[in-house]
XYZ file of C-alpha atoms in Angstrom:
382
model
C 108.231 93.569 117.462
C 104.900 92.215 116.170
C 105.093 89.058 114.069
C 102.046 90.123 112.051
C 102.893 93.498 110.760
C 106.676 94.507 110.517
C 107.497 97.947 111.737
C 108.964 100.194 109.097
C 110.418 103.634 108.873
C 107.881 104.981 106.300
C 108.250 105.949 102.654
C 111.887 106.526 101.615
C 112.905 109.937 100.392
C 113.425 110.046 96.553
C 116.708 111.817 97.137
C 119.603 109.994 98.728
C 122.355 112.231 99.994
C 124.530 109.402 101.143
C 124.123 105.573 101.614
C 123.134 104.149 104.999
C 124.663 100.753 105.339
C 123.698 100.210 108.994
C 120.718 98.244 110.295
C 117.936 100.156 112.015
C 116.318 98.863 115.258
C 113.312 97.892 113.291
C 115.401 95.866 110.782
C 117.190 94.144 113.598
C 113.880 93.217 115.162
C 112.605 91.983 111.797
C 115.694 89.882 111.475
C 115.213 88.317 114.901
C 111.594 87.410 114.151
C 112.356 85.878 110.822
C 115.428 83.879 112.105
C 113.321 82.577 115.030
C 110.680 81.380 112.639
C 113.261 79.682 110.331
C 114.940 78.091 113.208
C 111.705 76.402 114.153
C 110.427 75.546 110.779
C 113.338 75.383 108.343
C 116.082 73.106 109.753
C 118.492 71.536 107.346
C 117.078 67.985 107.469
C 113.672 69.292 106.450
C 115.073 71.203 103.540
C 117.135 68.143 102.380
C 114.058 65.845 102.580
C 111.999 68.352 100.468
C 114.640 68.301 97.777
C 114.178 64.556 97.581
C 110.428 64.907 97.093
C 108.143 66.108 94.266
C 107.335 69.288 96.167
C 110.556 71.183 96.889
C 108.658 74.340 98.014
C 107.525 74.382 101.653
C 103.913 75.631 101.616
C 103.587 75.773 105.457
C 106.749 77.724 105.761
C 105.591 80.163 103.037
C 102.275 80.655 104.817
C 103.916 81.413 108.028
C 106.331 83.928 106.485
C 104.020 85.544 103.978
C 100.627 85.374 105.680
C 101.473 85.065 109.361
C 104.213 87.656 109.408
C 102.964 89.720 106.450
C 106.175 89.573 104.572
C 104.796 89.047 101.119
C 103.600 92.635 100.936
C 106.672 94.451 102.226
C 107.321 96.324 99.013
C 103.699 97.076 98.259
C 102.354 100.478 99.533
C 99.708 100.454 102.188
C 97.049 102.019 100.044
C 97.514 99.080 97.634
C 97.154 96.364 100.169
C 100.619 95.941 101.420
C 102.947 96.712 104.305
C 104.496 99.904 102.849
C 108.024 99.065 103.825
C 111.104 99.303 101.617
C 113.747 97.308 99.918
C 115.882 97.602 103.137
C 113.407 95.416 105.040
C 113.095 93.066 102.187
C 116.824 92.636 102.016
C 116.903 91.749 105.739
C 114.315 88.999 105.091
C 116.372 87.732 102.146
C 119.563 87.653 104.239
C 117.822 85.248 106.583
C 116.184 83.175 103.844
C 119.620 82.829 102.282
C 121.151 81.815 105.575
C 118.581 79.011 105.854
C 118.414 78.191 102.107
C 114.714 78.418 102.589
C 112.657 76.631 99.825
C 110.159 79.459 99.411
C 109.268 81.723 96.417
C 110.045 84.992 98.289
C 112.469 86.460 95.914
C 110.537 85.545 92.781
C 107.006 86.462 94.074
C 107.360 89.023 96.806
C 110.169 90.878 95.000
C 110.362 90.308 91.328
C 106.744 89.649 90.406
C 105.624 92.424 92.808
C 108.023 94.969 91.449
C 106.744 94.209 87.873
C 103.182 94.859 89.013
C 104.043 97.967 90.760
C 105.166 99.418 87.393
C 101.805 98.461 85.869
C 98.668 100.593 85.960
C 96.280 97.521 85.465
C 97.706 95.087 87.919
C 96.194 96.258 91.169
C 93.997 93.251 91.813
C 96.841 90.780 91.109
C 99.176 92.837 93.177
C 96.898 92.808 96.119
C 96.589 89.137 95.910
C 100.310 88.615 96.022
C 100.684 91.163 98.959
C 98.095 89.368 100.953
C 99.758 85.975 100.177
C 96.510 84.675 98.633
C 98.466 83.832 95.508
C 101.949 83.356 94.394
C 103.257 85.191 91.303
C 106.234 84.525 88.901
C 107.572 86.689 86.219
C 107.935 84.504 83.091
C 111.417 85.789 82.110
C 114.383 83.333 82.229
C 116.139 83.556 85.603
C 119.514 84.330 83.990
C 118.238 87.606 82.328
C 120.107 90.667 83.471
C 118.397 94.034 84.146
C 118.347 95.876 80.831
C 118.982 92.892 78.689
C 116.581 91.658 76.003
C 114.126 89.048 77.098
C 111.935 86.612 75.104
C 108.177 87.298 74.554
C 105.373 85.031 73.432
C 103.048 85.754 70.564
C 99.760 87.576 71.152
C 97.031 86.913 68.624
C 93.322 87.471 68.774
C 93.348 87.866 72.532
C 95.307 84.623 73.233
C 98.954 83.966 73.940
C 101.114 81.355 72.198
C 104.721 80.432 72.778
C 107.261 78.772 75.155
C 109.504 80.320 77.742
C 112.242 78.323 79.650
C 114.139 78.704 82.791
C 111.432 80.339 84.776
C 112.252 80.247 88.444
C 109.406 79.082 90.774
C 106.838 78.819 88.075
C 105.850 75.403 89.442
C 104.565 77.172 92.561
C 102.943 80.085 90.997
C 99.204 80.796 90.811
C 99.652 83.667 88.266
C 102.311 84.091 85.591
C 103.399 87.530 84.416
C 104.075 86.917 80.713
C 105.587 89.502 78.260
C 104.115 89.411 74.743
C 105.378 90.645 71.376
C 102.732 93.414 71.315
C 104.718 95.066 74.117
C 102.354 94.154 76.860
C 102.717 92.268 80.140
C 99.941 89.841 80.650
C 98.670 88.116 83.902
C 97.970 84.474 83.115
C 96.423 82.077 85.464
C 98.778 79.093 85.958
C 95.943 76.613 85.879
C 94.087 78.098 82.873
C 93.381 76.130 79.725
C 96.306 76.206 77.386
C 98.933 76.748 80.086
C 101.500 73.979 80.778
C 104.225 74.223 83.402
C 106.882 71.537 83.098
C 109.798 71.129 85.518
C 113.303 71.381 84.280
C 116.561 70.088 85.727
C 117.948 72.736 88.140
C 121.230 72.780 89.847
C 119.635 74.554 92.871
C 116.972 71.994 94.125
C 115.439 74.536 96.402
C 114.551 77.033 93.641
C 113.306 74.901 90.782
C 113.049 76.015 87.259
C 110.319 75.267 84.833
C 109.242 75.527 81.123
C 106.003 77.460 80.556
C 104.050 76.567 77.314
C 101.201 78.712 76.293
C 98.786 77.332 73.637
C 96.066 79.850 73.169
C 96.020 80.823 76.768
C 93.962 83.760 77.928
C 95.700 86.608 79.578
C 94.735 89.980 81.104
C 97.077 92.873 80.047
C 98.299 94.723 83.195
C 100.736 97.101 81.673
C 103.848 97.532 79.403
C 106.412 94.771 79.511
C 109.514 96.853 78.844
C 109.541 99.137 81.977
C 107.862 96.531 84.197
C 110.492 93.790 83.425
C 113.429 96.231 83.725
C 112.171 97.443 87.122
C 111.560 93.865 88.265
C 114.924 92.520 87.247
C 116.805 95.454 88.691
C 115.108 94.887 92.149
C 115.740 91.081 91.841
C 119.369 91.555 91.065
C 119.885 94.181 93.847
C 118.110 92.102 96.619
C 119.714 88.792 95.328
C 122.940 90.225 96.782
C 121.365 90.070 100.265
C 120.452 86.398 99.818
C 124.096 85.732 98.732
C 125.315 87.720 101.755
C 123.098 85.275 104.026
C 124.566 82.266 102.189
C 128.134 83.545 102.558
C 127.714 84.394 106.301
C 126.279 80.946 107.091
C 129.156 79.407 105.282
C 131.707 81.336 107.164
C 130.066 81.060 110.559
C 129.531 77.255 110.296
C 133.132 76.650 109.044
C 134.610 78.615 111.888
C 132.442 76.769 114.470
C 133.406 73.282 112.975
C 137.144 74.174 112.885
C 137.031 75.156 116.505
C 135.433 71.873 117.412
C 137.302 69.467 115.106
C 140.655 68.358 116.597
C 143.755 66.996 114.954
C 147.094 66.316 116.434
C 145.385 67.025 119.776
C 144.644 70.619 118.892
C 141.701 72.456 117.195
C 142.088 72.417 113.450
C 141.195 76.067 113.335
C 144.392 76.751 115.183
C 146.517 75.983 112.114
C 147.852 79.117 110.655
C 147.166 78.301 107.058
C 143.419 77.855 107.839
C 143.375 81.019 109.839
C 144.640 82.945 106.768
C 141.978 81.423 104.510
C 139.200 82.252 107.044
C 140.510 85.790 107.496
C 140.467 86.340 103.813
C 136.997 85.026 103.563
C 135.793 87.303 106.396
C 137.116 90.308 104.554
C 135.235 89.322 101.418
C 132.027 88.825 103.341
C 132.342 92.226 105.067
C 132.796 93.763 101.696
C 129.733 91.954 100.308
C 127.712 93.103 103.200
C 128.528 96.727 102.359
C 127.735 96.197 98.645
C 124.434 94.487 99.456
C 123.372 97.056 101.867
C 124.274 99.809 99.469
C 122.109 98.250 96.745
C 119.127 97.789 99.160
C 119.414 101.326 100.337
C 119.726 102.724 96.832
C 116.682 100.719 95.645
C 114.682 101.992 98.682
C 115.586 105.525 97.830
C 114.915 105.238 94.105
C 111.772 103.357 93.067
C 111.790 104.715 89.454
C 112.193 102.138 86.706
C 115.743 103.365 85.631
C 118.454 105.767 86.518
C 119.864 107.279 89.695
C 122.161 105.719 92.230
C 120.243 102.330 92.170
C 121.476 101.118 88.766
C 125.075 101.662 89.842
C 124.690 100.135 93.208
C 123.024 97.059 91.888
C 125.588 96.626 89.239
C 128.471 96.912 91.853
C 126.712 94.427 94.205
C 126.200 91.830 91.517
C 129.675 92.240 90.006
C 131.013 91.118 93.402
C 128.383 89.005 95.181
C 128.469 85.893 93.025
C 132.175 85.262 93.472
C 132.097 85.759 97.305
C 129.046 83.551 97.811
C 130.549 80.687 95.743
C 133.941 81.116 97.404
C 132.398 80.976 100.857
C 130.427 77.808 100.034
C 133.396 76.127 98.402
C 135.535 76.901 101.469
C 132.869 75.475 103.734
C 132.651 72.285 101.735
C 136.395 71.776 101.745
C 137.051 72.711 105.334
C 134.387 70.502 106.639
C 136.406 67.678 105.253
C 134.748 64.282 104.742
C 131.532 65.276 106.435
C 131.085 68.229 104.164
C 131.002 65.766 101.145
C 127.982 63.902 102.452
C 124.345 64.448 101.352
C 123.229 64.616 104.990
C 125.317 67.679 105.707
C 123.598 70.863 104.302
C 126.642 72.514 102.811
C 125.968 71.166 99.384
C 122.630 73.073 99.471
C 124.496 76.349 99.983
C 127.075 75.581 97.242
C 124.328 74.728 94.604
C 122.337 77.886 95.621
C 125.398 80.082 95.427
C 126.294 78.645 92.048
C 122.838 79.122 90.685
C 122.677 82.595 92.130
C 125.954 83.638 90.428
C 124.129 83.479 87.067
C 120.766 84.664 88.259
C 119.612 88.017 87.032
C 122.823 88.409 85.080
C 126.349 87.092 85.434
C 129.049 89.169 87.231
C 130.500 89.848 83.684
C 127.226 91.324 82.484
C 126.996 93.532 85.534
C 130.590 94.739 85.057
C 129.701 95.661 81.463
C 126.703 97.605 82.702
C 128.730 99.265 85.374
C 131.357 100.270 82.781
C 128.581 101.845 80.671
C 127.000 103.704 83.655
C 130.339 105.386 84.639
C 131.362 105.750 81.068
C 134.550 103.569 81.351
C 133.835 101.034 78.549
C 136.607 98.865 77.257
C 138.352 100.140 74.149
């Protein structure tokens, strides 16, 4: 498979007769290419050192992924400057990024900001710049916002934007911010424009920093209506976040099994103790179920690109009602079963636990998604 233009199966049919949870040959080749690149350029020591610096994002890794491999434009149609792939391919990329806890703004720029622009008639120029990796975008909606939930908006007056938005993921790396305003519009705002201030906030996940965005008379270009654009973006973000959580959980399980095979106590491998076998077997079952839920969400999103309705809403709600707990459980087990070494800063397991905990409330908590699911299937609590 070429590392410059991922092969894809073409446009997805709008009608999904049944979910396809298996990986295609093209998706397997894409996974291998991404994993090889991350193995060479995103080792644990490098990620940890970046979290200790003032630049947690890795620009060279982002360039290799987004520009060199063309992954920034996977979800953008070819006639709009992208690769014309689907959410299934993007999900494979996110699995590998989650497995490496890669400090790049792929989810926030190549998925969430891109999906918002795909719902806007006037965002073609910005969309093309994100697809080509010339710029990085961020949707200025708090990371915890669930699909369909209300979201804050700034004040639009006399062609300028005024207000403050907090908890914006990867805003510090963005070149363009997509800002919802109280007039119902979604505005593209240059991050380095006059009147724009981006201030870092304390974040549990050091590889996906949060920021406060303050607009004081900043100029913005209206690209479309905020309501449908934000709904579409958050739905895709929540659905594909499950694939990132799957990657986190799979790494945690795989590395824990490997460690317990090598670590010896009482002259036998620690992994041979029955109590630990039971814990790992239970975790394996949870990860397998998470894989099914994440693949179902990606497949449903690929088959339904409308801004609401269809199987995708249900599939996303199911995936996120389950994914957070499993990813956190897997990371916690990895931390505990690695023993003393797992408690050290030098071992990367703490990165996975922090990312898993932060992901568990990103784009809506499990409780919010269970409520959404209950409404979708008409099984609300009395």
